[in-house]
Every structure is written in structure tokens, then in C-alpha cells.
PDB file of N, CA, C and O in Angstrom:
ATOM      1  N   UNK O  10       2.645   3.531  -5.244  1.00  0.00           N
ATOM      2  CA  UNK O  10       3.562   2.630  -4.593  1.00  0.00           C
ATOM      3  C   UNK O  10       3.436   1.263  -5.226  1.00  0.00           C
ATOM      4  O   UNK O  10       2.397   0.605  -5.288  1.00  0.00           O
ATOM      5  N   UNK O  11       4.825   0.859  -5.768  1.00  0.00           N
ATOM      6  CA  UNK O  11       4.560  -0.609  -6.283  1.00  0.00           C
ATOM      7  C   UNK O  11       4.792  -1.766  -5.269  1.00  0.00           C
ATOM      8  O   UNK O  11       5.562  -1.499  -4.347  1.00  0.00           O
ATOM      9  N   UNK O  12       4.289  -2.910  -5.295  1.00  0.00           N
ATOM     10  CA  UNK O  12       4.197  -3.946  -4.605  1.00  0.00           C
ATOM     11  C   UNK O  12       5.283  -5.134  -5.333  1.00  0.00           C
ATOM     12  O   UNK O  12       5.888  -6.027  -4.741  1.00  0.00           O
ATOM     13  N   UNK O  13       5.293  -4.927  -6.281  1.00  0.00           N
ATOM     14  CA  UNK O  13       6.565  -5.409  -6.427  1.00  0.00           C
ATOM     15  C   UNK O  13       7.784  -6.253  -5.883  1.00  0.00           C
ATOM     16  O   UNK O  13       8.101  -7.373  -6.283  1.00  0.00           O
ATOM     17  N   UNK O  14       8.190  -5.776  -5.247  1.00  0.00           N
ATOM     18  CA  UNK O  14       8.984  -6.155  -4.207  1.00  0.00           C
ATOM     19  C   UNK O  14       8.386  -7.607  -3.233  1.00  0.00           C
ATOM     20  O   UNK O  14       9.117  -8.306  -2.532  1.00  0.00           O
ATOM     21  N   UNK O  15       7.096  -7.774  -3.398  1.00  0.00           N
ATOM     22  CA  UNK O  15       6.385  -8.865  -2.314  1.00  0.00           C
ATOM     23  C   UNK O  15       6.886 -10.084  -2.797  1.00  0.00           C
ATOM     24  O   UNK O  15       6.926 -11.026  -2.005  1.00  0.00           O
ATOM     25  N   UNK O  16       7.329 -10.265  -4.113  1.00  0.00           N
ATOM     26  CA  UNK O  16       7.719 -11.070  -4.764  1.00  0.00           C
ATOM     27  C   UNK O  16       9.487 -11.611  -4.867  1.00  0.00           C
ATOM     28  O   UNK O  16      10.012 -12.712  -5.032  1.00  0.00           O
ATOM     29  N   UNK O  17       9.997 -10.279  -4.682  1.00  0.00           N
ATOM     30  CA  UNK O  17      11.205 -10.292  -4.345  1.00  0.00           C
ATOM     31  C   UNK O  17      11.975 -10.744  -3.477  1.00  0.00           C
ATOM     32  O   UNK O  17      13.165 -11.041  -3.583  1.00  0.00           O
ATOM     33  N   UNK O  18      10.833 -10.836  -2.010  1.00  0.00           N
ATOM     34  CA  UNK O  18      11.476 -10.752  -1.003  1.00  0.00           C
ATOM     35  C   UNK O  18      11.273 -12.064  -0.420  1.00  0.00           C
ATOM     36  O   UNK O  18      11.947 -12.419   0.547  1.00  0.00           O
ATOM     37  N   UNK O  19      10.088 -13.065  -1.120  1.00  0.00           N
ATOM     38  CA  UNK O  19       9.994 -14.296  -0.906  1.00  0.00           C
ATOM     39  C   UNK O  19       9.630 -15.289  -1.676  1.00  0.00           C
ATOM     40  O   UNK O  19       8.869 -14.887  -2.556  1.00  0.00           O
ATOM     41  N   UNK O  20       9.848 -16.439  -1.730  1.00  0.00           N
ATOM     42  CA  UNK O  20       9.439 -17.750  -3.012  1.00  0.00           C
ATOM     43  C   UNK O  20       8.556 -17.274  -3.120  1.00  0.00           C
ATOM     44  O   UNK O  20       8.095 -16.488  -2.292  1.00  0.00           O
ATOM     45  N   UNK O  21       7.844 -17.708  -4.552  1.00  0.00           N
ATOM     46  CA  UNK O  21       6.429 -17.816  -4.973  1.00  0.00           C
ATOM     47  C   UNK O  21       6.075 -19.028  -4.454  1.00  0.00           C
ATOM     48  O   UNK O  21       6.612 -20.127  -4.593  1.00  0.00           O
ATOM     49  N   UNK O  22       4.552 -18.511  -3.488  1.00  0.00           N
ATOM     50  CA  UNK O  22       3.821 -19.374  -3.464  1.00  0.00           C
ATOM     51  C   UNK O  22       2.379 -19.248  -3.620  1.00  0.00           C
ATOM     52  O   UNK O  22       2.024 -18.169  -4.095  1.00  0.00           O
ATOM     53  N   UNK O  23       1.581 -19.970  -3.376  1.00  0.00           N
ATOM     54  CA  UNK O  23       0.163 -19.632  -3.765  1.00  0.00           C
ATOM     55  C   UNK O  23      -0.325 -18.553  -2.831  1.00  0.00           C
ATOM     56  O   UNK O  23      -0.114 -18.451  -1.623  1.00  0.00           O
ATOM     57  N   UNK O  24      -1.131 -17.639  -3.763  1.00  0.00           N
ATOM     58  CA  UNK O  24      -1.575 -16.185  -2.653  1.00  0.00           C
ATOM     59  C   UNK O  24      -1.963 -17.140  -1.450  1.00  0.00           C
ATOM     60  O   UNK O  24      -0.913 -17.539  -0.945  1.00  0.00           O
ATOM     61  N   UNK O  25      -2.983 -17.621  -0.848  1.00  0.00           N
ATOM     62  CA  UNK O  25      -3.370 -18.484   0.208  1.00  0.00           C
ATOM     63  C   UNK O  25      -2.935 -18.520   0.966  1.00  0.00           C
ATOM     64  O   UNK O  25      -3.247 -18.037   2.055  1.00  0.00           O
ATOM     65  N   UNK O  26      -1.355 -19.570   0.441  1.00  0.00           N
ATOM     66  CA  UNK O  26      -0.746 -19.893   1.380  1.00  0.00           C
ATOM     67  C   UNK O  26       0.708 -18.786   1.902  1.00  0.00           C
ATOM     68  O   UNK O  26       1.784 -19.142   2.383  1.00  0.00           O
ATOM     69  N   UNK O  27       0.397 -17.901   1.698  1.00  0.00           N
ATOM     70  CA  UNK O  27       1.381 -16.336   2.325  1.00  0.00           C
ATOM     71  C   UNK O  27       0.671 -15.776   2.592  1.00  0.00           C
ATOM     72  O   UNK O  27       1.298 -14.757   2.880  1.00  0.00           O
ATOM     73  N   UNK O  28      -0.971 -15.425   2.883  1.00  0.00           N
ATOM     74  CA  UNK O  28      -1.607 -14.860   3.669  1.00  0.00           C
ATOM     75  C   UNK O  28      -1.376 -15.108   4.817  1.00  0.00           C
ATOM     76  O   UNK O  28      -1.285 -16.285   5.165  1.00  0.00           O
ATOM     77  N   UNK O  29      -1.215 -14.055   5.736  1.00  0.00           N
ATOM     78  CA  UNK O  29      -1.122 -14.573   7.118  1.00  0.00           C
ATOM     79  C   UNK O  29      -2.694 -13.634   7.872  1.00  0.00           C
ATOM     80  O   UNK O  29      -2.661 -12.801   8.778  1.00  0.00           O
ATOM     81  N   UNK O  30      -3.667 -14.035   7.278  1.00  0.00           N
ATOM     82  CA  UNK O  30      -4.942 -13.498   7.730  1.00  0.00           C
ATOM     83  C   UNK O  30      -5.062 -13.423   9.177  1.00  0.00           C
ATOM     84  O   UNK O  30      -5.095 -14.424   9.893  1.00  0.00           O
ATOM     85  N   UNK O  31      -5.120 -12.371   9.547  1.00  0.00           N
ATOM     86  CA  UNK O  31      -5.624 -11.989  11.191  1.00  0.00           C
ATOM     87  C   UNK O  31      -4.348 -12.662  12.037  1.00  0.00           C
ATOM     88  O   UNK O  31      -4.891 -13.454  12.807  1.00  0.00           O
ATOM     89  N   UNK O  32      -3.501 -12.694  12.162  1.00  0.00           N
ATOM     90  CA  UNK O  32      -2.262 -13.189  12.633  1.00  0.00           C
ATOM     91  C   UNK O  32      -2.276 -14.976  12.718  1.00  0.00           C
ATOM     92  O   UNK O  32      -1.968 -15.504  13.786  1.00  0.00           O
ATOM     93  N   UNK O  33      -2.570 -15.637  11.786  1.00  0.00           N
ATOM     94  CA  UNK O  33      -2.479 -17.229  12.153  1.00  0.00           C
ATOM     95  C   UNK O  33      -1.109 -17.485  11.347  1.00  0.00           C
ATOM     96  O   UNK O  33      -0.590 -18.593  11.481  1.00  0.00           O
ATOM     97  N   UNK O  34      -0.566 -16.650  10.621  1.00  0.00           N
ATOM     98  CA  UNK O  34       0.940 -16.900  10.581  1.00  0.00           C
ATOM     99  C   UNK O  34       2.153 -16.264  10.970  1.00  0.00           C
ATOM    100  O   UNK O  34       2.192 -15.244  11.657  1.00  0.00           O
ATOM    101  N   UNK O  35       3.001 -16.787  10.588  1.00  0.00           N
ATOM    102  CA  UNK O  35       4.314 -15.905  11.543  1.00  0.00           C
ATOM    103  C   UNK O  35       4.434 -14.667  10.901  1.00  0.00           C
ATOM    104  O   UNK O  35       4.121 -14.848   9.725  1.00  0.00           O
ATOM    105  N   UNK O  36       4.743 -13.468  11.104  1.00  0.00           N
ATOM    106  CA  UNK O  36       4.945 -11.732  10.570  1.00  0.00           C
ATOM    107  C   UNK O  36       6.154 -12.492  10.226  1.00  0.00           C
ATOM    108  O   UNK O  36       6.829 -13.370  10.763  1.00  0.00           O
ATOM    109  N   UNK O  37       6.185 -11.435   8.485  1.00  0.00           N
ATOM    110  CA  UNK O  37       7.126 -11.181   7.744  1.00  0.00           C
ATOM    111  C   UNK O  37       8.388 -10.895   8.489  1.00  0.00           C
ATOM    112  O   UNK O  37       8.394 -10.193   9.500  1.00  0.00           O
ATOM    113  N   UNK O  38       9.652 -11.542   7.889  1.00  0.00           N
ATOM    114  CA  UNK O  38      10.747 -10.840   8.996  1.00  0.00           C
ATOM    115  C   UNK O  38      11.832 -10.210   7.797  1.00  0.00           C
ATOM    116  O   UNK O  38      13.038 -10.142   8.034  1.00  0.00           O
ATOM    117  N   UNK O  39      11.306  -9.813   6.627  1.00  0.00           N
ATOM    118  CA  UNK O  39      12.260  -9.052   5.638  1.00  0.00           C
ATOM    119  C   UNK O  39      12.015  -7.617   6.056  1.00  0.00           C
ATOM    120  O   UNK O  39      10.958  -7.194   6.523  1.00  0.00           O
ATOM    121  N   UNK O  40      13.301  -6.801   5.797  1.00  0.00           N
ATOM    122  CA  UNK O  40      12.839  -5.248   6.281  1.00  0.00           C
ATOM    123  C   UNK O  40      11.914  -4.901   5.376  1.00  0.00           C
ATOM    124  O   UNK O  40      11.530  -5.824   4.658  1.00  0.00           O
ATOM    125  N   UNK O  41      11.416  -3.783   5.188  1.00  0.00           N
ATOM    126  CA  UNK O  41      10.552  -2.999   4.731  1.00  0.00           C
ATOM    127  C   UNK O  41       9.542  -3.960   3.927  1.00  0.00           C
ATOM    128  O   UNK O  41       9.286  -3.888   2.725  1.00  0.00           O
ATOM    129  N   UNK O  42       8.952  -5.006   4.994  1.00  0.00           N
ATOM    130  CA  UNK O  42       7.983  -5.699   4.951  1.00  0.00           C
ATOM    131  C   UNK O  42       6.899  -5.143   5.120  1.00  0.00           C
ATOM    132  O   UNK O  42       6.824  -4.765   6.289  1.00  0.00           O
ATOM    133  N   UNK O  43       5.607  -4.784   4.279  1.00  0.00           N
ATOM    134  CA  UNK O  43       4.464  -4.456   4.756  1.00  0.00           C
ATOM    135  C   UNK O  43       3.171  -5.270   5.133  1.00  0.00           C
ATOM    136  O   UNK O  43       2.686  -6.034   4.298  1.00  0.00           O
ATOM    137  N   UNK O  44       2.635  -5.125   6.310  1.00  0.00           N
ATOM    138  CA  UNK O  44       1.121  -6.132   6.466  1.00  0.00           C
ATOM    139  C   UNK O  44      -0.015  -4.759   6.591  1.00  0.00           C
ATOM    140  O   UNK O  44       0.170  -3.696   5.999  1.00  0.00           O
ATOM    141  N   UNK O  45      -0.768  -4.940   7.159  1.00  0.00           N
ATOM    142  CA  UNK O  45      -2.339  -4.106   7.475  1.00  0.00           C
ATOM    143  C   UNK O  45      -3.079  -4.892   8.631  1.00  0.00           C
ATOM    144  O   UNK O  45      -3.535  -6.015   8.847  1.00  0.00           O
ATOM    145  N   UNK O  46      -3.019  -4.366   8.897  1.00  0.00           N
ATOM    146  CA  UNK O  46      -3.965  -3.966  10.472  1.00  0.00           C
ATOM    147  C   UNK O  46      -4.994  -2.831  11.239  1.00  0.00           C
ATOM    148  O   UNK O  46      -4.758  -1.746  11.771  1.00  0.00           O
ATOM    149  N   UNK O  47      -6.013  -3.469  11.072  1.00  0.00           N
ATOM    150  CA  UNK O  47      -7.036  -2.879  11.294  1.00  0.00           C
ATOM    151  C   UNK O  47      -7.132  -1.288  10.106  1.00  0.00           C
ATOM    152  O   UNK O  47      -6.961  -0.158  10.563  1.00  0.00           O
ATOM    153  N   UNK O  48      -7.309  -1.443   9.213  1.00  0.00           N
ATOM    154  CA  UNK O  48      -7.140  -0.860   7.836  1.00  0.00           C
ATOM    155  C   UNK O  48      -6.103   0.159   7.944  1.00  0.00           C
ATOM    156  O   UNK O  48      -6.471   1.286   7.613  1.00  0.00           O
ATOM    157  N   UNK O  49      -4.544  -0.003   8.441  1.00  0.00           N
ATOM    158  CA  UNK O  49      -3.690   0.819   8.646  1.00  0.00           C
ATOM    159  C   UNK O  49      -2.446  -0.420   8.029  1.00  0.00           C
ATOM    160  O   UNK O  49      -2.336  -1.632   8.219  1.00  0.00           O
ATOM    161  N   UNK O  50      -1.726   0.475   7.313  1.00  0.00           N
ATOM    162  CA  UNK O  50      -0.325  -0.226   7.032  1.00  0.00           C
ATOM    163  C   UNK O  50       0.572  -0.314   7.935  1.00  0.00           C
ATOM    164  O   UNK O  50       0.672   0.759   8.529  1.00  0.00           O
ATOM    165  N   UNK O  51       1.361  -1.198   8.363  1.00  0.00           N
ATOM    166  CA  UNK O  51       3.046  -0.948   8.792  1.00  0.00           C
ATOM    167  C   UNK O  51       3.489  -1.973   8.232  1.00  0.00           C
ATOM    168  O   UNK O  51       3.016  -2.992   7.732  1.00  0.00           O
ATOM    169  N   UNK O  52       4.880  -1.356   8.468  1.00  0.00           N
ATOM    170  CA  UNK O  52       6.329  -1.238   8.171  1.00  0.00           C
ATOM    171  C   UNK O  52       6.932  -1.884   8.779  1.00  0.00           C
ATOM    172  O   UNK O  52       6.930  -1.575   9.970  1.00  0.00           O
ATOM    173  N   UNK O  53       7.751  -3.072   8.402  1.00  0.00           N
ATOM    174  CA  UNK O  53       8.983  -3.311   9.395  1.00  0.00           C
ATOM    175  C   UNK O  53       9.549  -2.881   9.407  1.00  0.00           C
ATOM    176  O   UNK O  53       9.845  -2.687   8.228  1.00  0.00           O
ATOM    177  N   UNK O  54      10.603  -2.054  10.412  1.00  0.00           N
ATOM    178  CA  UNK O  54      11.855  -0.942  10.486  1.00  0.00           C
ATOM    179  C   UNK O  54      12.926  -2.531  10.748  1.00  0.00           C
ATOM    180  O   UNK O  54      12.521  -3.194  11.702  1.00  0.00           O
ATOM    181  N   UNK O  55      13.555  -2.834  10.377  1.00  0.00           N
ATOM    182  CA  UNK O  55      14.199  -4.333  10.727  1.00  0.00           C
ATOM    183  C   UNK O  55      15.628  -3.745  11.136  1.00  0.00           C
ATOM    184  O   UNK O  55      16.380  -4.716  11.212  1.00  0.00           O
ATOM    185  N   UNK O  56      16.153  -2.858  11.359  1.00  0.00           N
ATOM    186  CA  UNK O  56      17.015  -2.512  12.121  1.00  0.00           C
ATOM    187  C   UNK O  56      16.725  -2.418  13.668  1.00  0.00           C
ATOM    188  O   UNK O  56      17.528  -2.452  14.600  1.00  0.00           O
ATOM    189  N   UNK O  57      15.217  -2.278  13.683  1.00  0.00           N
ATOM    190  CA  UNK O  57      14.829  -1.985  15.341  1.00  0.00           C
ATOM    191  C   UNK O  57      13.999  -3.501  15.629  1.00  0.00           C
ATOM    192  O   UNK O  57      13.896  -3.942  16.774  1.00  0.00           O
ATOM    193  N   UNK O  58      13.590  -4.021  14.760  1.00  0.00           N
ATOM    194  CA  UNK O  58      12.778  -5.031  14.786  1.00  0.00           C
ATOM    195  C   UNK O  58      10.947  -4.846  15.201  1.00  0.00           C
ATOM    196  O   UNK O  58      10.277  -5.786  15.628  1.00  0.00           O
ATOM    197  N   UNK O  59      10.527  -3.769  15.013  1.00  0.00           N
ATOM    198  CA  UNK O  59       9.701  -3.144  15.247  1.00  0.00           C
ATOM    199  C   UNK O  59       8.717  -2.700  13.816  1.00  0.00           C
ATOM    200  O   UNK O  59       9.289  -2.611  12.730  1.00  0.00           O
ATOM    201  N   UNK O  60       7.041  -2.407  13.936  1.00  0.00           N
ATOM    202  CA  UNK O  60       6.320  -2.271  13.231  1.00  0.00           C
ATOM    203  C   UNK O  60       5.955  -0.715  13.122  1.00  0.00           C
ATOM    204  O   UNK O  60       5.418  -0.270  14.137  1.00  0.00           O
ATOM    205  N   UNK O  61       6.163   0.253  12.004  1.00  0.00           N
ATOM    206  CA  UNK O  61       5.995   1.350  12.259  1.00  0.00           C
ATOM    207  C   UNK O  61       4.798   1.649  10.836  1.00  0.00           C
ATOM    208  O   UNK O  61       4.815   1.179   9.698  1.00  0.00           O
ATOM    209  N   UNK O  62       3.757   2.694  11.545  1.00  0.00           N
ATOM    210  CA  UNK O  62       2.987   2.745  11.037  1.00  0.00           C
ATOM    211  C   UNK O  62       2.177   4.430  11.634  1.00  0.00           C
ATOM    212  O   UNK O  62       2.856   5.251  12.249  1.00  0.00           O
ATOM    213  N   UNK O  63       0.581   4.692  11.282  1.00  0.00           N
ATOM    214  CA  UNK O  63       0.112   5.705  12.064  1.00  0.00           C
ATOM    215  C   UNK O  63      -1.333   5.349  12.624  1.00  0.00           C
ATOM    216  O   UNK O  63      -2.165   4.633  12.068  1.00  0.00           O
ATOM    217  N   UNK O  64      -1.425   5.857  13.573  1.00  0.00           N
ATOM    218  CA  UNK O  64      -2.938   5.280  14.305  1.00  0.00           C
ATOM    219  C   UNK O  64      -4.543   6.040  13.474  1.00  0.00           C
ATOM    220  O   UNK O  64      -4.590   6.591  12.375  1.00  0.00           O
ATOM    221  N   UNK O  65      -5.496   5.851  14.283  1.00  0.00           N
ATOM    222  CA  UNK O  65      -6.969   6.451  13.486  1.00  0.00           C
ATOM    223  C   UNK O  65      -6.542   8.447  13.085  1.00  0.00           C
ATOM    224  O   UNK O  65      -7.134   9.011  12.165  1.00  0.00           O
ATOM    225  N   UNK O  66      -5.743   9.011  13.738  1.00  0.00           N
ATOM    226  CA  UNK O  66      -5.577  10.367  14.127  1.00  0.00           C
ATOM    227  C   UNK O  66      -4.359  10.593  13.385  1.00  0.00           C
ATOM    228  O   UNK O  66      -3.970  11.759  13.444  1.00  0.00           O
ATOM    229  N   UNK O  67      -3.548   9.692  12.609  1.00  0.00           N
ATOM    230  CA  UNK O  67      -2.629   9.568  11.769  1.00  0.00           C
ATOM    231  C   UNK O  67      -1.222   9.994  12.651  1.00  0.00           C
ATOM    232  O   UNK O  67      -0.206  10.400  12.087  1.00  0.00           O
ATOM    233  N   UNK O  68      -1.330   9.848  13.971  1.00  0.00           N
ATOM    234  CA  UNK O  68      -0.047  10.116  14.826  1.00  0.00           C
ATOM    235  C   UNK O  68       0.439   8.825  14.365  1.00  0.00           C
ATOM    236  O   UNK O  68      -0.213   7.890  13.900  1.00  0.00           O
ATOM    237  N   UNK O  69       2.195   8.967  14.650  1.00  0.00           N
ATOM    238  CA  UNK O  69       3.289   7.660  14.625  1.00  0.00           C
ATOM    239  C   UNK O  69       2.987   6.699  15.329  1.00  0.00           C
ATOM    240  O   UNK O  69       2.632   7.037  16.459  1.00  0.00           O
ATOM    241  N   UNK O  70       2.980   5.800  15.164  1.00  0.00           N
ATOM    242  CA  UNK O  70       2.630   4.486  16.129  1.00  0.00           C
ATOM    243  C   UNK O  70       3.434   3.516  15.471  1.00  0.00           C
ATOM    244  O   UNK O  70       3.442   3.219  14.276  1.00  0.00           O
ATOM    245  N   UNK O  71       4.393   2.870  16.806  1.00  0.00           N
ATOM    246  CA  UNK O  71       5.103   1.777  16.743  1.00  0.00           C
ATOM    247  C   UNK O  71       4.474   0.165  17.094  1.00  0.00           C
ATOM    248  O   UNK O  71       3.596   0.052  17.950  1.00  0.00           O
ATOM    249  N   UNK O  72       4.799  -0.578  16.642  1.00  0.00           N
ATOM    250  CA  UNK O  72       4.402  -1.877  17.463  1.00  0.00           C
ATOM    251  C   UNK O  72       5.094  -2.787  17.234  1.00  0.00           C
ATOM    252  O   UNK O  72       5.734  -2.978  16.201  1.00  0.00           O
ATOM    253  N   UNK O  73       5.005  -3.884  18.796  1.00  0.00           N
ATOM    254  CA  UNK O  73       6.340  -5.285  18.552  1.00  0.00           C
ATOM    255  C   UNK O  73       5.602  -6.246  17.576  1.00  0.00           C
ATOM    256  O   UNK O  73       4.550  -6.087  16.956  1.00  0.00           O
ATOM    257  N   UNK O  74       6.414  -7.222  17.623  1.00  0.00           N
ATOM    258  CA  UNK O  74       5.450  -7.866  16.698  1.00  0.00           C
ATOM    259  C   UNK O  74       4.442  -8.938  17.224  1.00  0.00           C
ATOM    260  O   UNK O  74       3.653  -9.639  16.591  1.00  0.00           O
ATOM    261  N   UNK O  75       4.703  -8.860  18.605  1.00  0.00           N
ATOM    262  CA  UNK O  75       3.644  -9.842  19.500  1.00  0.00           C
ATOM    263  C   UNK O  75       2.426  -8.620  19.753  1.00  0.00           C
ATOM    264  O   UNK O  75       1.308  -8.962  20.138  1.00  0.00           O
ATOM    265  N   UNK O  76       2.700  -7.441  19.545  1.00  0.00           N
ATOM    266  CA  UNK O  76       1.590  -6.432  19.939  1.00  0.00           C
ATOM    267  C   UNK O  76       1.145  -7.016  18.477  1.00  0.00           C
ATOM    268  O   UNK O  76       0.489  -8.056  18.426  1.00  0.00           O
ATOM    269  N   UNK O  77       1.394  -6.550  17.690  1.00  0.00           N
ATOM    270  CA  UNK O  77       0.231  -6.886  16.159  1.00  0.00           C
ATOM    271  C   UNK O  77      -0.061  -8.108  15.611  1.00  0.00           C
ATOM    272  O   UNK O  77      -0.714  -8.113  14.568  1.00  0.00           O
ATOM    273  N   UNK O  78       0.405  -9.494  16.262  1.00  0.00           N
ATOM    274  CA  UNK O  78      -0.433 -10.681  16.197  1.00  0.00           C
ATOM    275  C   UNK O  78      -1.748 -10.114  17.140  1.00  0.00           C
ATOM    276  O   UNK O  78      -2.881  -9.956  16.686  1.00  0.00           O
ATOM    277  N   UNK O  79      -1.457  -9.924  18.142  1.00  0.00           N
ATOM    278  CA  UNK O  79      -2.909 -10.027  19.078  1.00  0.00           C
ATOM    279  C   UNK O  79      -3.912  -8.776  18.244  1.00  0.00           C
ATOM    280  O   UNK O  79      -5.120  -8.996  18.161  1.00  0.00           O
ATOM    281  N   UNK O  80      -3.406  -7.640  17.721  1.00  0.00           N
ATOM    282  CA  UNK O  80      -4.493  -7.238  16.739  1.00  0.00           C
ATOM    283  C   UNK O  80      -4.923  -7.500  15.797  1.00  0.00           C
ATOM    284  O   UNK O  80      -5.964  -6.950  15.438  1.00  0.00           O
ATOM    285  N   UNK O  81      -4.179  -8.623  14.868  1.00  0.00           N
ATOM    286  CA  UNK O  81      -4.788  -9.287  13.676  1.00  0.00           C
ATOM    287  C   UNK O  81      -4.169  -8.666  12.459  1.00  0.00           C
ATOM    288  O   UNK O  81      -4.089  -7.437  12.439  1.00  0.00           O
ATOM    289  N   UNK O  82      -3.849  -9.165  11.730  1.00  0.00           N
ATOM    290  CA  UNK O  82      -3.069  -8.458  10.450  1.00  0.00           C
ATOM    291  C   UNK O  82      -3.003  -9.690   9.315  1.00  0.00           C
ATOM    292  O   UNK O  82      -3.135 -10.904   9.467  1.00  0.00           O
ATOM    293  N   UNK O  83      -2.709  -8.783   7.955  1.00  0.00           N
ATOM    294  CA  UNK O  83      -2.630  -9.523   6.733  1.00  0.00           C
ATOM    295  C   UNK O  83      -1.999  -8.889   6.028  1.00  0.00           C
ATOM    296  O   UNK O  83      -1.616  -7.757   6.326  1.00  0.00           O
ATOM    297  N   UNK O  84      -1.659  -9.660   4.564  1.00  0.00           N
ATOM    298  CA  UNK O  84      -0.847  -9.334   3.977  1.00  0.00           C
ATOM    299  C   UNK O  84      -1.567  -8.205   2.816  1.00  0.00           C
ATOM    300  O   UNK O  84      -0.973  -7.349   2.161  1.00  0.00           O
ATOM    301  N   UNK O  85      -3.067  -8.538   2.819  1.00  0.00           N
ATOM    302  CA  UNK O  85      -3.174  -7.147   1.990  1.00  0.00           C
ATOM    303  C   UNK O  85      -4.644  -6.560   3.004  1.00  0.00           C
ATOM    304  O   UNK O  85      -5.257  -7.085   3.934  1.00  0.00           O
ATOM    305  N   UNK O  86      -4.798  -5.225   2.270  1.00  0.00           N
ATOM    306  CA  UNK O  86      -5.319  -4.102   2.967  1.00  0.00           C
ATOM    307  C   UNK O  86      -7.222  -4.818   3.055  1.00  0.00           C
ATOM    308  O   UNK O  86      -7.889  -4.231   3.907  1.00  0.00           O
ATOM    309  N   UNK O  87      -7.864  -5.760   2.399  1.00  0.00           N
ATOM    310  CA  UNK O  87      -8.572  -6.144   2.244  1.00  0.00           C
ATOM    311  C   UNK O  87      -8.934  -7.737   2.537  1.00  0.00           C
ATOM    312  O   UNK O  87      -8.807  -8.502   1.581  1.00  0.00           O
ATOM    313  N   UNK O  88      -9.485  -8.405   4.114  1.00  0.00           N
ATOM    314  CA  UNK O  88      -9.318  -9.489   4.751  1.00  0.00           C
ATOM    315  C   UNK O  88     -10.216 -10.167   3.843  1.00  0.00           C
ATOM    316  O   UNK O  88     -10.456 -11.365   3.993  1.00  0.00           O
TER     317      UNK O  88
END
């Protein structure tokens, strides 16, 4: 999977300052935006406005985006 696109979808700015480490910045609002949380990816579905991803047991799991500030998230898989 290329990452690619992270670049596409917003100005360049310094890695730093587009980290949004553990939720102290606002979630991405481009569709098929990806962050990590708690070493799990999601997805923005931006038609629903919703975070889709899979839990420890790899079932579907959705979340708003006020549910995954309060769990902490970043922009890459490694805080």
C-alpha cells in the first residue's frame, strides 16, 4: 500500500507539524484519510463521516470521530 496520497491530500508541511499525536489535533477530514489507533488503522468512509477500521479480534469496527480523539490516534502506525 502506497502512502502517497498523504501528500496529495494536503500542503506540505513539516512531518511535526501534521502529526496529530494521541488526538491533540483536529482528525483528517479528506476521505480515505488514514490515522492509527491503538496499533490499528482506520479509514475515513467520508460519505458517512465515520472511522472504519477492525478491532484486537479483527471484527469491523466503526468509530465517530469524537470516539477516536478520546482513544488517541496519529498519523503514523508508530507514536
Amino acid at each position: 500500500m502506497s502512502t502517497s496520497t498523504e501528500t496529495e491530500t494536503e500542503p506540505a508541511k513539516p512531518r511535526a507539524a501534521r502529526a496529530g499525536s494521541h488526538g491533540a489535533g483536529p482528525l483528517p477530514t479528506a476521505p480515505c484519510s488514514v490515522v492509527w489507533s491503538k496499533g490499528h488503522a482506520y479509514v475515513l468512509e467520508g460519505f458517512r463521516a465515520r472511522w472504519v477500521g477492525v478491532d484486537d479480534r479483527g471484527r469491523p469496527q466503526a468509530l465517530s470521530g469524537d470516539e477516536l480523539q478520546r482513544r488517541g490516534w496519529s498519523r503514523t502506525r508508530h507514536h
